[in-house]
C-alpha cells in the first residue's frame, strides 16, 4: 500500500513541477506514467538504449558502485539535474551474496518524519565539498521521502531499480559525494 501511495505522490510531483528529470527518474523505478512530457534532450539521455550514441556507453557503465553489508551493491547509473531545481539519482540495488538479505533499516536514515513512512533510501545524501553543503532526500507535503520505498529483503542475485531525489546544488557544481548509510561512499557526476 505504501508503494502505491508513494508512486501517486511522485506522479503528483511530476505534474506540479513539470520536470523532465523527475519524470524520467520516476519511470525508471516503475512508478511513473507521465513520461509523455519530457523534453527531447531528457528523453535522449534516459532512453539511450533506443538510440545508438556516445551516451549508450555511459548507460552501461555505472557512475559509482557502492558496497554495502552482506553482499549488497548499489550501482548509481545516473544523476540528472532538471530545470525545476532537483537532482534525480537512479540506479540499481542488488544482492550479490549467496543468501537472502534484509535491507538495513539504517538506509532510511534517522529522521522520525522519514522513518514513520517505512523502509526507504531516505538516509541518502549528496555532499558538495566545494560549496560545503549536504543535501538530503526531498520529502513530499506528508513527509514521505521522494525515493524508492517499501524495501524489505532481496534474494540472492536479485536487483531492484531505485531512485532518490535531492535539491540541486548550484549549476557549477557537477561532482558530489553520494552517501547512503551502511554503504561505502562514492563521487558521482551530475548531468543536465
Tab-separated table of C-alpha atoms in Angstrom:
chain	number	residue	atom	x	y	z
A	1	UNK	CA	0.000	0.000	0.000
A	2	UNK	CA	2.790	2.465	0.822
A	3	UNK	CA	4.439	1.819	-2.539
A	4	UNK	CA	1.215	2.747	-4.343
A	5	UNK	CA	0.818	5.938	-2.324
A	6	UNK	CA	4.421	6.925	-2.971
A	7	UNK	CA	4.023	6.305	-6.702
A	8	UNK	CA	0.966	8.582	-6.695
A	9	UNK	CA	2.941	11.227	-4.812
A	10	UNK	CA	5.750	11.025	-7.394
A	11	UNK	CA	3.265	11.444	-10.244
A	12	UNK	CA	1.850	14.486	-8.459
A	13	UNK	CA	5.299	15.992	-8.097
A	14	UNK	CA	5.970	15.372	-11.790
A	15	UNK	CA	2.727	17.073	-12.797
A	16	UNK	CA	3.256	20.039	-10.489
A	17	UNK	CA	6.926	20.681	-11.164
A	18	UNK	CA	6.863	19.699	-14.852
A	19	UNK	CA	10.394	18.467	-14.584
A	20	UNK	CA	11.634	16.049	-17.175
A	21	UNK	CA	14.337	14.664	-14.894
A	22	UNK	CA	11.817	13.688	-12.218
A	23	UNK	CA	9.509	12.108	-14.771
A	24	UNK	CA	12.362	10.102	-16.221
A	25	UNK	CA	13.540	9.065	-12.730
A	26	UNK	CA	10.035	8.007	-11.685
A	27	UNK	CA	9.581	5.948	-14.857
A	28	UNK	CA	12.942	4.297	-14.221
A	29	UNK	CA	11.712	2.995	-10.876
A	30	UNK	CA	8.474	1.658	-12.329
A	31	UNK	CA	6.164	4.136	-10.601
A	32	UNK	CA	5.640	6.810	-13.229
A	33	UNK	CA	3.401	7.128	-16.174
A	34	UNK	CA	3.849	10.755	-17.038
A	35	UNK	CA	6.713	10.222	-19.447
A	36	UNK	CA	4.861	11.845	-22.332
A	37	UNK	CA	6.101	15.306	-21.263
A	38	UNK	CA	9.923	15.059	-21.085
A	39	UNK	CA	11.968	17.277	-23.327
A	40	UNK	CA	13.785	15.604	-26.220
A	41	UNK	CA	17.163	16.050	-24.543
A	42	UNK	CA	15.957	14.466	-21.297
A	43	UNK	CA	14.406	11.588	-23.200
A	44	UNK	CA	17.583	11.029	-25.172
A	45	UNK	CA	19.714	10.856	-22.041
A	46	UNK	CA	17.400	8.378	-20.313
A	47	UNK	CA	16.414	6.300	-23.348
A	48	UNK	CA	19.962	5.892	-24.574
A	49	UNK	CA	19.360	2.204	-25.259
A	50	UNK	CA	16.942	3.067	-28.068
A	51	UNK	CA	19.362	5.388	-29.896
A	52	UNK	CA	22.944	4.401	-30.621
A	53	UNK	CA	25.135	7.232	-29.367
A	54	UNK	CA	28.021	8.065	-27.089
A	55	UNK	CA	25.507	8.082	-24.230
A	56	UNK	CA	24.833	4.374	-24.737
A	57	UNK	CA	28.228	3.503	-23.279
A	58	UNK	CA	27.515	5.759	-20.299
A	59	UNK	CA	24.261	3.924	-19.561
A	60	UNK	CA	26.129	0.619	-19.299
A	61	UNK	CA	28.877	1.973	-17.034
A	62	UNK	CA	27.689	2.985	-13.554
A	63	UNK	CA	28.713	6.384	-12.198
A	64	UNK	CA	29.561	4.624	-8.935
A	65	UNK	CA	29.368	1.179	-7.330
A	66	UNK	CA	28.904	1.319	-3.582
A	67	UNK	CA	29.342	-1.798	-1.471
A	68	UNK	CA	27.036	-2.380	1.464
A	69	UNK	CA	26.723	-5.028	4.135
A	70	UNK	CA	26.026	-8.730	3.458
A	71	UNK	CA	26.756	-8.556	-0.286
A	72	UNK	CA	24.509	-5.594	-1.104
A	73	UNK	CA	25.688	-3.456	-4.027
A	74	UNK	CA	24.270	-0.094	-5.092
A	75	UNK	CA	25.067	0.869	-8.678
A	76	UNK	CA	24.370	4.545	-9.395
A	77	UNK	CA	23.661	4.815	-13.124
A	78	UNK	CA	22.519	8.444	-13.464
A	79	UNK	CA	22.347	11.746	-11.625
A	80	UNK	CA	20.264	14.157	-13.666
A	81	UNK	CA	19.706	17.843	-12.875
A	82	UNK	CA	16.391	19.237	-14.110
A	83	UNK	CA	15.100	22.762	-14.626
A	84	UNK	CA	12.870	22.555	-11.537
A	85	UNK	CA	15.847	22.640	-9.182
A	86	UNK	CA	16.078	18.908	-8.460
A	87	UNK	CA	18.617	16.155	-8.974
A	88	UNK	CA	17.284	12.636	-9.510
A	89	UNK	CA	19.769	9.868	-8.737
A	90	UNK	CA	18.835	6.497	-10.242
A	91	UNK	CA	20.404	3.081	-10.121
A	92	UNK	CA	20.050	-0.492	-9.021
A	93	UNK	CA	20.241	-2.123	-5.597
A	94	UNK	CA	21.493	-5.693	-5.966
A	95	UNK	CA	22.147	-8.620	-3.656
A	96	UNK	CA	25.499	-10.002	-4.845
A	97	UNK	CA	25.554	-12.501	-1.985
A	98	UNK	CA	24.576	-16.176	-1.935
A	99	UNK	CA	21.811	-15.752	0.684
A	100	UNK	CA	18.713	-13.563	1.002
A	101	UNK	CA	19.477	-10.356	2.843
A	102	UNK	CA	17.302	-7.799	4.621
A	103	UNK	CA	17.831	-4.184	3.579
A	104	UNK	CA	19.339	-2.475	6.648
A	105	UNK	CA	16.942	-0.159	8.498
A	106	UNK	CA	19.706	2.462	8.601
A	107	UNK	CA	19.197	3.184	4.870
A	108	UNK	CA	16.027	5.060	5.865
A	109	UNK	CA	18.086	7.454	7.955
A	110	UNK	CA	17.200	8.519	11.473
A	111	UNK	CA	14.730	11.344	10.893
A	112	UNK	CA	11.431	10.485	12.572
A	113	UNK	CA	9.380	12.035	9.757
A	114	UNK	CA	11.020	9.773	7.152
A	115	UNK	CA	11.222	6.599	9.251
A	116	UNK	CA	7.496	6.653	10.066
A	117	UNK	CA	6.744	6.097	6.355
A	118	UNK	CA	8.535	2.746	6.251
A	119	UNK	CA	11.758	1.312	4.895
A	120	UNK	CA	13.320	3.511	2.202
A	121	UNK	CA	16.553	5.059	0.962
A	122	UNK	CA	15.653	8.287	2.796
A	123	UNK	CA	19.016	8.383	4.565
A	124	UNK	CA	20.902	9.122	1.335
A	125	UNK	CA	22.732	12.440	0.994
A	126	UNK	CA	24.708	14.349	-1.609
A	127	UNK	CA	27.715	16.279	-0.326
A	128	UNK	CA	29.021	19.286	-2.230
A	129	UNK	CA	32.510	19.685	-0.776
A	130	UNK	CA	33.183	22.754	-2.943
A	131	UNK	CA	30.107	24.569	-1.584
A	132	UNK	CA	30.419	22.923	1.850
A	133	UNK	CA	26.776	21.746	1.820
A	134	UNK	CA	24.957	18.460	2.386
A	135	UNK	CA	21.702	17.769	0.501
A	136	UNK	CA	19.119	15.374	1.939
A	137	UNK	CA	16.444	13.373	0.088
A	138	UNK	CA	13.410	15.570	-0.573
A	139	UNK	CA	10.065	14.912	1.127
A	140	UNK	CA	6.521	15.470	-0.093
A	141	UNK	CA	3.982	17.515	1.886
A	142	UNK	CA	3.126	14.473	4.027
A	143	UNK	CA	6.786	13.885	4.914
A	144	UNK	CA	7.268	10.869	2.637
A	145	UNK	CA	10.764	10.702	1.166
A	146	UNK	CA	10.980	11.101	-2.618
A	147	UNK	CA	12.848	7.852	-3.039
A	148	UNK	CA	12.204	4.168	-3.506
A	149	UNK	CA	10.234	2.849	-0.520
A	150	UNK	CA	8.838	-0.457	0.674
A	151	UNK	CA	12.245	-2.122	0.765
A	152	UNK	CA	12.430	-5.361	2.721
A	153	UNK	CA	14.519	-8.309	1.526
A	154	UNK	CA	16.475	-9.092	-1.619
A	155	UNK	CA	17.000	-12.707	-2.657
A	156	UNK	CA	20.429	-13.857	-3.830
A	157	UNK	CA	21.149	-12.281	-7.220
A	158	UNK	CA	18.026	-10.115	-7.145
A	159	UNK	CA	18.280	-6.480	-8.314
A	160	UNK	CA	15.799	-3.668	-7.728
A	161	UNK	CA	15.681	-0.361	-9.625
A	162	UNK	CA	15.901	2.572	-7.196
A	163	UNK	CA	15.805	6.370	-7.279
A	164	UNK	CA	16.344	9.269	-4.888
A	165	UNK	CA	15.549	12.934	-5.455
A	166	UNK	CA	17.526	15.813	-3.933
A	167	UNK	CA	17.573	19.607	-4.135
A	168	UNK	CA	20.051	20.570	-6.854
A	169	UNK	CA	23.409	22.050	-5.891
A	170	UNK	CA	24.473	25.227	-7.762
A	171	UNK	CA	24.739	24.802	-11.544
A	172	UNK	CA	28.541	24.985	-11.491
A	173	UNK	CA	28.706	22.006	-9.111
A	174	UNK	CA	28.894	18.759	-11.068
A	175	UNK	CA	30.864	16.395	-8.796
A	176	UNK	CA	29.297	15.423	-5.492
A	177	UNK	CA	29.839	12.656	-2.966
A	178	UNK	CA	26.898	10.245	-2.709
A	179	UNK	CA	26.390	8.693	0.725
A	180	UNK	CA	23.939	6.060	1.974
A	181	UNK	CA	24.123	4.600	5.494
A	182	UNK	CA	25.799	1.131	5.636
A	183	UNK	CA	27.280	1.621	2.123
A	184	UNK	CA	30.666	2.960	1.042
A	185	UNK	CA	30.501	6.484	-0.374
A	186	UNK	CA	31.420	7.477	-3.906
A	187	UNK	CA	31.766	10.502	-6.138
A	188	UNK	CA	29.170	10.912	-8.870
A	189	UNK	CA	28.872	13.433	-11.711
A	190	UNK	CA	25.608	15.349	-12.134
A	191	UNK	CA	24.481	15.800	-15.735
A	192	UNK	CA	21.974	18.221	-17.195
